[in-house]
Short mmCIF file of C-alpha atoms in Angstrom, two decimals:
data_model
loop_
_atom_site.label_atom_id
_atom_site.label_comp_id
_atom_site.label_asym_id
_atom_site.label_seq_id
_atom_site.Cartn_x
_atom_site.Cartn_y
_atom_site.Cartn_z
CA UNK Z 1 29.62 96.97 154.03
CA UNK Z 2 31.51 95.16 150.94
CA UNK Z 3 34.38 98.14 151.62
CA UNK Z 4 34.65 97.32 154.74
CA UNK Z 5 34.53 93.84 154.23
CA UNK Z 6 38.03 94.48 151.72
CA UNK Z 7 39.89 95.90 154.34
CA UNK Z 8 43.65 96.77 153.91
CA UNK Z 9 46.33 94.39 155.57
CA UNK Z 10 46.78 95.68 159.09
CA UNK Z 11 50.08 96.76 160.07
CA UNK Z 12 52.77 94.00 161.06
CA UNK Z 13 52.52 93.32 164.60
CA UNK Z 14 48.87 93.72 164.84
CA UNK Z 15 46.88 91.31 167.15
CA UNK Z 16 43.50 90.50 166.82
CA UNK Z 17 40.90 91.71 169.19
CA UNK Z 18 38.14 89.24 169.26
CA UNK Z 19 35.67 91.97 169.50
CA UNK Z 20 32.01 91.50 168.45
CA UNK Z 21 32.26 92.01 164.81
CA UNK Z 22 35.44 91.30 163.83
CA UNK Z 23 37.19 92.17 160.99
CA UNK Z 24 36.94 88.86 158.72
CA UNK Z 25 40.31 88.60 157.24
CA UNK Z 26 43.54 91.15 157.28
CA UNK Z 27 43.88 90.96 153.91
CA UNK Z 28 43.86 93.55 151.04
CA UNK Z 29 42.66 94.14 148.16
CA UNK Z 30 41.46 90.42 145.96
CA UNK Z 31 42.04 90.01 142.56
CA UNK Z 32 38.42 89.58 142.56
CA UNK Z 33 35.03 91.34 141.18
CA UNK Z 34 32.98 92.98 143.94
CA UNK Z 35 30.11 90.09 143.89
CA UNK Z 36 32.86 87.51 144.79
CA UNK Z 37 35.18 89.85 147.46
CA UNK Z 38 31.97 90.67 149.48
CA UNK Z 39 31.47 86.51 149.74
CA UNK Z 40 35.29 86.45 150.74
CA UNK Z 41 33.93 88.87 153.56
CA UNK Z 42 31.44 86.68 154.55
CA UNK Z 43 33.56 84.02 154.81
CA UNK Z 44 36.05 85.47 156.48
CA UNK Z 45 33.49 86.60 159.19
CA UNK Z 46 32.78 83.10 159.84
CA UNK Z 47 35.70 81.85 160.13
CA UNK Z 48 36.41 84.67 163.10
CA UNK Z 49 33.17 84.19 164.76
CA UNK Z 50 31.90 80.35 163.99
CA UNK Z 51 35.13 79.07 164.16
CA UNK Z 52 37.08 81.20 166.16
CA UNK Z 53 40.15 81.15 163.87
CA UNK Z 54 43.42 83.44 165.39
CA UNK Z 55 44.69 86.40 163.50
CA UNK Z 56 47.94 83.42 162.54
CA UNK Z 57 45.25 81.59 161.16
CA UNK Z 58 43.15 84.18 159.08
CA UNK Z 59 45.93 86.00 157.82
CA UNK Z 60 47.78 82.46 156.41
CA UNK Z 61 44.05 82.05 154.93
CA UNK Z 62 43.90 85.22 153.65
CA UNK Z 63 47.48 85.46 151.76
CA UNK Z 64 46.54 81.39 150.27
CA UNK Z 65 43.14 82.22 149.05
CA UNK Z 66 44.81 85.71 147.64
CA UNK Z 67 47.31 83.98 145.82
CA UNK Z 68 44.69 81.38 144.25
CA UNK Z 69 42.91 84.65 143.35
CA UNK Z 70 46.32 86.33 141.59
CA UNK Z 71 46.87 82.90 139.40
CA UNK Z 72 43.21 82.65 138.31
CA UNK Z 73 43.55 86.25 137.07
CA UNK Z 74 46.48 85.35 134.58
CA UNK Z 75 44.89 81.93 134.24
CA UNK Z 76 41.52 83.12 133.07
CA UNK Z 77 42.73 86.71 131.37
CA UNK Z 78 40.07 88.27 133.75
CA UNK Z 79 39.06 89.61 137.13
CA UNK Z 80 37.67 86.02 138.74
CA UNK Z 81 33.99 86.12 139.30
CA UNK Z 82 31.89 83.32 141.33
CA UNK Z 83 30.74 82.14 138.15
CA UNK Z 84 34.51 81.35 136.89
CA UNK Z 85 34.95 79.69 140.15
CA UNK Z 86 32.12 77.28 139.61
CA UNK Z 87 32.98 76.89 135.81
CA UNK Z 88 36.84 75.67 136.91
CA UNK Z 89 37.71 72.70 135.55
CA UNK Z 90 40.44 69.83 137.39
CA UNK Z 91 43.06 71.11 135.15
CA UNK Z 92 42.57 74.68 136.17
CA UNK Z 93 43.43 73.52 139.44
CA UNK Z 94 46.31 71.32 138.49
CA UNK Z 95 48.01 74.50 136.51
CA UNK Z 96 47.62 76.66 139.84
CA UNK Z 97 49.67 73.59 141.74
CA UNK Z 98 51.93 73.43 139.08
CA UNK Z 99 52.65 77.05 138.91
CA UNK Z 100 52.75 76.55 143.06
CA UNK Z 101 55.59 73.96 142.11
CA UNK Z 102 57.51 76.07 140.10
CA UNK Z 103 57.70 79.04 142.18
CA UNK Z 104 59.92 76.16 144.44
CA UNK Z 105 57.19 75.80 146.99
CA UNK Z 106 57.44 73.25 149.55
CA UNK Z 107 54.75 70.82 149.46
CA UNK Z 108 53.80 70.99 152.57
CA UNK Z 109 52.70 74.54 151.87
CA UNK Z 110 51.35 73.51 148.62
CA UNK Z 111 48.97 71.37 150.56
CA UNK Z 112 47.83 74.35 152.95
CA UNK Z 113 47.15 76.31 150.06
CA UNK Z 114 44.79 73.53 148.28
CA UNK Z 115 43.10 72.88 152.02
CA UNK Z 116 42.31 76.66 152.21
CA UNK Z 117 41.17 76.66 148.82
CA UNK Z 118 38.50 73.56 149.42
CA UNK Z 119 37.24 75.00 152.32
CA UNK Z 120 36.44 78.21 150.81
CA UNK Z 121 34.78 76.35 148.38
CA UNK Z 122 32.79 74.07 150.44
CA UNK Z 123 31.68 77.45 151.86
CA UNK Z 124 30.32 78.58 148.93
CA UNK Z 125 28.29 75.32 148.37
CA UNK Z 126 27.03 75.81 151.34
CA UNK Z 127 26.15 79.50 151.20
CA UNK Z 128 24.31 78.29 148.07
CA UNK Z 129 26.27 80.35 145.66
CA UNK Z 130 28.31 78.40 143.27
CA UNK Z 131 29.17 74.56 143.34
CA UNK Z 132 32.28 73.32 141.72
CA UNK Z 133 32.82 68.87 142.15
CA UNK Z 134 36.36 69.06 140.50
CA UNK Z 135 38.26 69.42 143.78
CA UNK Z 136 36.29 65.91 144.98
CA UNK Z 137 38.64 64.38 142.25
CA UNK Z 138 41.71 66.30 143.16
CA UNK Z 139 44.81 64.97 144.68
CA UNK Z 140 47.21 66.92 146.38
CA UNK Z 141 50.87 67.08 146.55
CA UNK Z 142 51.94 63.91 149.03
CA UNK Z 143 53.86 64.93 151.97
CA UNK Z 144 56.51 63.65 153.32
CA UNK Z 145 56.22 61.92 156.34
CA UNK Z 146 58.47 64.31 158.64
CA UNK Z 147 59.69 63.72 162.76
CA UNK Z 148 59.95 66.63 164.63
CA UNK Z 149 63.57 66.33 166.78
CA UNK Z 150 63.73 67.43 169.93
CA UNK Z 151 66.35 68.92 171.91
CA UNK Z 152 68.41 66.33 174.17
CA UNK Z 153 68.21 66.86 177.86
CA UNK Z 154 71.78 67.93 178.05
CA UNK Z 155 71.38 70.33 175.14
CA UNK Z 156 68.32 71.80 176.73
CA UNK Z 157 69.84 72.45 180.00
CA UNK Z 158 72.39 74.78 177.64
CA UNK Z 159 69.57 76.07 176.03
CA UNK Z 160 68.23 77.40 179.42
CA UNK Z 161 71.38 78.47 180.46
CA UNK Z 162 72.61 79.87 177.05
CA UNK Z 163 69.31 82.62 176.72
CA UNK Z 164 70.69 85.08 179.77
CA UNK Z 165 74.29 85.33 178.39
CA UNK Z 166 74.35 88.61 176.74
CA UNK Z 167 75.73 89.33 173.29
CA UNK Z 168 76.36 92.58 174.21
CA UNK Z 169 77.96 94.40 177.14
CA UNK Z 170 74.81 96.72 176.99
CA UNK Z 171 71.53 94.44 177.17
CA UNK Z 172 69.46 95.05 179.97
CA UNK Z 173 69.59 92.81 182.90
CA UNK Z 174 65.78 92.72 182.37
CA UNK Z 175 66.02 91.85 178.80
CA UNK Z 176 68.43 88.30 179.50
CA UNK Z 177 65.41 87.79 182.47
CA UNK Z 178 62.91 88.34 180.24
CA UNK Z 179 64.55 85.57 177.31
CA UNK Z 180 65.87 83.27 180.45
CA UNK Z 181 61.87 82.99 181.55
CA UNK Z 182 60.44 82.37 178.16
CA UNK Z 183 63.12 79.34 177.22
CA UNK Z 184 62.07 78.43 180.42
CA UNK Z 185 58.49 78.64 180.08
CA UNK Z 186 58.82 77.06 176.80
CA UNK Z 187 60.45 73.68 177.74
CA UNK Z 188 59.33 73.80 181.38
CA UNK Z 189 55.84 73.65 180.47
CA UNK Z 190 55.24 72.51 176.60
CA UNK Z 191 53.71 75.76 175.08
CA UNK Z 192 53.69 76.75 171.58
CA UNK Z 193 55.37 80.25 171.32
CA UNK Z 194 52.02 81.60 170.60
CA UNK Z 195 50.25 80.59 173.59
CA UNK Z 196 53.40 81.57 175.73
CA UNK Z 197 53.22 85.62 173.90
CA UNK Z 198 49.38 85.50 174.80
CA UNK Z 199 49.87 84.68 178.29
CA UNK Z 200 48.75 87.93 180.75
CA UNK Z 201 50.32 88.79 183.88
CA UNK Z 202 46.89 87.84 185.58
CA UNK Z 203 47.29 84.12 184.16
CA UNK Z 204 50.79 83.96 184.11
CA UNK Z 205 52.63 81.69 186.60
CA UNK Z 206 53.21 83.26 190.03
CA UNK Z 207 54.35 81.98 193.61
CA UNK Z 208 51.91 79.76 194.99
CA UNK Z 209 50.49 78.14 191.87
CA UNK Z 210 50.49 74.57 190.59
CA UNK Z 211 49.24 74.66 187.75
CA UNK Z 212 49.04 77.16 184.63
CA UNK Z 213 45.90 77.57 182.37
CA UNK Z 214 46.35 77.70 179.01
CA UNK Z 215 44.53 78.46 175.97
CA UNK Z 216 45.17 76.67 172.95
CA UNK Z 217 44.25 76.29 169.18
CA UNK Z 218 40.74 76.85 168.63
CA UNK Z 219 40.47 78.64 172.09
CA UNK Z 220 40.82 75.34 173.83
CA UNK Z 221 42.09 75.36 177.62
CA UNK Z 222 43.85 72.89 179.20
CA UNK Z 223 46.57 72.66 182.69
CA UNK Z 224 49.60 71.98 182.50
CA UNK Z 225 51.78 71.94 185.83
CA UNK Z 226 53.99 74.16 187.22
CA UNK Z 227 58.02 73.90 187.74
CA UNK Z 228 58.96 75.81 190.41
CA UNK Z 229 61.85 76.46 187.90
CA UNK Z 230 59.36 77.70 185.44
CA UNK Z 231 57.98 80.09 188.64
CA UNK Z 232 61.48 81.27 189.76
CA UNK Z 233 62.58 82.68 185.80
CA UNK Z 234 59.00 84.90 185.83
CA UNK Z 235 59.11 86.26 188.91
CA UNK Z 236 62.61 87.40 188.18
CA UNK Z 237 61.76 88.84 184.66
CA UNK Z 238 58.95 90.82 186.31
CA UNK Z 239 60.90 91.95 189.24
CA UNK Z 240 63.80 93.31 186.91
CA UNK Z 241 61.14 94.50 183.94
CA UNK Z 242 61.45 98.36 183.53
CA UNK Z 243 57.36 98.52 182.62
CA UNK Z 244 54.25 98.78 184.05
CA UNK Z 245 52.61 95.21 184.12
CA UNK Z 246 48.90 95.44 184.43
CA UNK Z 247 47.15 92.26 184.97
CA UNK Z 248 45.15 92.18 181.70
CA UNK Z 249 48.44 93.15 179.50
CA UNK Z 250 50.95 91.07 177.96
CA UNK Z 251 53.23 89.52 180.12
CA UNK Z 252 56.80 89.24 177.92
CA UNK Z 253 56.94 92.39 176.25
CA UNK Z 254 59.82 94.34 174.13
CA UNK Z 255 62.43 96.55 174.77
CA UNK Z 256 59.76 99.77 173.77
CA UNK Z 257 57.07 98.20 176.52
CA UNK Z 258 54.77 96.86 173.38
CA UNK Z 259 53.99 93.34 173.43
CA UNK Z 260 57.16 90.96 172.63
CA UNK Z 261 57.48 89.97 168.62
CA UNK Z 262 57.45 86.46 168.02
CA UNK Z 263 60.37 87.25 164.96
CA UNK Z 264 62.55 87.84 168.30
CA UNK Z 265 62.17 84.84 170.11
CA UNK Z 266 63.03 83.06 167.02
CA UNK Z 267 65.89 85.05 166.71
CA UNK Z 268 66.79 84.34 170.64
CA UNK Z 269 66.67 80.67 169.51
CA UNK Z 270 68.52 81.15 166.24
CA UNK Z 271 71.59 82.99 168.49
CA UNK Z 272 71.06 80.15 170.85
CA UNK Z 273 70.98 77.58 168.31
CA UNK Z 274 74.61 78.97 166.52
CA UNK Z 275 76.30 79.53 169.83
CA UNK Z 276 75.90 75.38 170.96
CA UNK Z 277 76.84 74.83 167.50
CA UNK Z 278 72.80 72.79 167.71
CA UNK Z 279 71.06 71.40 164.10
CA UNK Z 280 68.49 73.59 162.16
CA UNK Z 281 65.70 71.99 163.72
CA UNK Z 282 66.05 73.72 166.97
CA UNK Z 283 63.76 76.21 166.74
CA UNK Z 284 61.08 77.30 169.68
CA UNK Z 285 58.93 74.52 168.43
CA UNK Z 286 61.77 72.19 169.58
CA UNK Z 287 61.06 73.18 173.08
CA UNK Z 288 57.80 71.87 173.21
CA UNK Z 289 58.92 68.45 171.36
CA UNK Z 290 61.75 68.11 173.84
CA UNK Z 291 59.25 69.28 176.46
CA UNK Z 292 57.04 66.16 175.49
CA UNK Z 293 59.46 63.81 174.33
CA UNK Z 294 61.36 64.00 177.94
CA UNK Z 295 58.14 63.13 179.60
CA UNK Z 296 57.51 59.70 177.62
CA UNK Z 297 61.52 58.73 178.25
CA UNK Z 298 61.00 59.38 182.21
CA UNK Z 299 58.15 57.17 182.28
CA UNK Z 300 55.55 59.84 181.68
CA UNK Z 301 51.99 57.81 180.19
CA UNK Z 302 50.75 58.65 176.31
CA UNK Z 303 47.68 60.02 176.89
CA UNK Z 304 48.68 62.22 179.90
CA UNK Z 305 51.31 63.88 177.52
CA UNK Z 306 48.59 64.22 174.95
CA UNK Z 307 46.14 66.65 177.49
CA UNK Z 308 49.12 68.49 178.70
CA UNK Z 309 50.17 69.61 174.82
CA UNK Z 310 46.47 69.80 174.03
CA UNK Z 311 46.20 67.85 171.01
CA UNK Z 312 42.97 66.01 169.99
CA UNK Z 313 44.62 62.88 168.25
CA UNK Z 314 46.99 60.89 170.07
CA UNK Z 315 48.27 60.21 166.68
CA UNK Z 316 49.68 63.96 166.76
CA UNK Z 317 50.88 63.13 170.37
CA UNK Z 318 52.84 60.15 169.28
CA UNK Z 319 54.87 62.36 166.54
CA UNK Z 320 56.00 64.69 168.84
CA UNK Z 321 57.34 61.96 171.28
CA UNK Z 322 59.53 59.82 168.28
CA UNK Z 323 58.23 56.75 169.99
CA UNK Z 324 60.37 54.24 168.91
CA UNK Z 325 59.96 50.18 169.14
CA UNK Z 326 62.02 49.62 172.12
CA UNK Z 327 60.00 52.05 174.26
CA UNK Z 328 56.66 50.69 173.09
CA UNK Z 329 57.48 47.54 174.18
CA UNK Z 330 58.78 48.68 177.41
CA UNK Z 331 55.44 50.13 177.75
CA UNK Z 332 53.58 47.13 176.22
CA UNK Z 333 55.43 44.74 178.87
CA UNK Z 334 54.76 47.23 182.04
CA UNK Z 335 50.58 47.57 181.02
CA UNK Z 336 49.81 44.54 179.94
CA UNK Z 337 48.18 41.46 182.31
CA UNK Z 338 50.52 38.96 180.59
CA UNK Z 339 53.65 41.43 180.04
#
């Protein structure tokens, strides 16, 4: 059980299943004796089962808690055992953010890193095998406070109309469909680019439909309505697409008929971003801020915006939207008996 439990990284690429035992974390081998790797097992089961954690999430756990592991080892002068993991001291944690630091790690990653860390170890106080209080009294790195910036309308309109132009003579009609409907999909109807990839052709958006079904972080679902824009660009991609499409595959897939890499959508973004000569910060995730942020400046209400980009904390909502003064008091003076 503990080998299995260590199991080698999977291959690039590789989704999760879900299945009924699933493999706990796609990690490799820990810098860590065989008492403490077969806990990292258990753990890692939990977090697939209990907590229903993606393969993103358990393999950004995996490579945090790995590299923790890899620091301790030079740290201590020894393969880590639970005991030196209850023995560590605030300093020993202070030298691994420090050595975090100097390796030119953003903090915001920093901060991931130390939140993967204290869960792990709230785990194992919990599991009732070691207890360690320094982390109670440790800060972490403060983070800036960052605004995501969306896309103007205008710019997203080129956006749209920029992912079918071909770079080459040679790409496949089906190929600028495919990248047209995803852009599309992207803006039209707020997705992250993960829940777009998982989308199947029996719950992707088809003639008829008003609304689309999606399933979020933490395997939440929520609707989101349907453009008949957003309609129009998948029904053409599918029309055009070379590949068989059965209903519980992958709807976007890749020029080899696999399902389609997220790297390349970035990349489609990246060329799209260069070509309108548009900032860094345009990225996929743009699409969803500009998606959201277009709303609230057409009138669109808070906490309507909040269910359709499935976020529990309006707080998160309100980020994504750069609210600024002038449209909360616009608001303020619309809602309010005395506005």
């Amino acid at each position: 059980m503990a080998a299995s439990l260590a199991a080698p990284y999977r291959a690039a690429g590789e989704t999760y299943q879900g299945t009924k035992r699933p493999e706990p974390l796609p990690l490799g081998r820990y810098n860590a004796d065989a008492g403490l790797t077969d806990i990292i097992g258990r753990w890692g089961l939990r977090l697939a089962t209990e907590k229903r954690a993606s393969a993103h999430t358990l393999a950004a756990y995996g490579r945090d808690l790995a590299g923790f592991l890899d620091f301790l080892g030079g740290h201590l002068g020894a393969t880590p055992s639970v005991g030196d993991l209850a023995d560590l001291a605030v300093r020993d944690f202070r030298a691994y953010l420090a050595s975090r630091a100097g390796e030119g790690l953003a903090r915001t990653s920093q901060a991931r890193a130390l939140s993967v860390i204290r869960g792990f170890f709230r785990f194992l106080e919990q599991e009732g095998v070691a207890k360690n209080h320094a982390l109670s009294v440790l800060r972490g790195p403060r983070l800036p406070k960052s605004v995501p910036k969306p896309l103007s309308v205008v710019e997203a309109e080129q956006a749209l109309a920029e992912a079918e132009i071909p770079v080459r003579e040679e790409t496949p009609a089906w190929v600028l469909a495919r990248d047209g409907a995803i852009v599309t999909l992207l803006y039209g109807c707020g997705l992250r680019l993960s829940e777009a990839l998982d989308l199947t052709v029996a719950a992707a958006p088809k003639p008829g439909m008003t609304v689309l079904t999606v399933t979020g972080k933490g395997s939440k679902q929520r609707i989101v309505p349907l453009l008949p824009a957003v309609i129009a660009a998948i029904e053409e991609y599918r029309r055009l697409c070379p590949y068989a499409l059965p209903a519980n595959g992958p709807l976007f897939l890749g020029t080899r008929g696999g399902p389609l890499n997220p790297r390349l959508v970035q990349r489609l973004v990246e060329r799209i971003r260069l070509a309108l000569g548009l900032p860094d910060t345009a990225t996929p995730h743009a699409l969803r801020h500009s998606f959201a942020t277009h709303l609230l400046a057409g009138g669109g209400d808070l906490r309507v915006i909040q269910e359709l980009l499935g976020h529990a904390s309006l707080s998160t909502t309100q980020r994504y939207t750069d609210i600024d003064a002038t449209k909360l008091l616009d608001i303020y003076d619309r809602a309010h008996p005395r506005g």
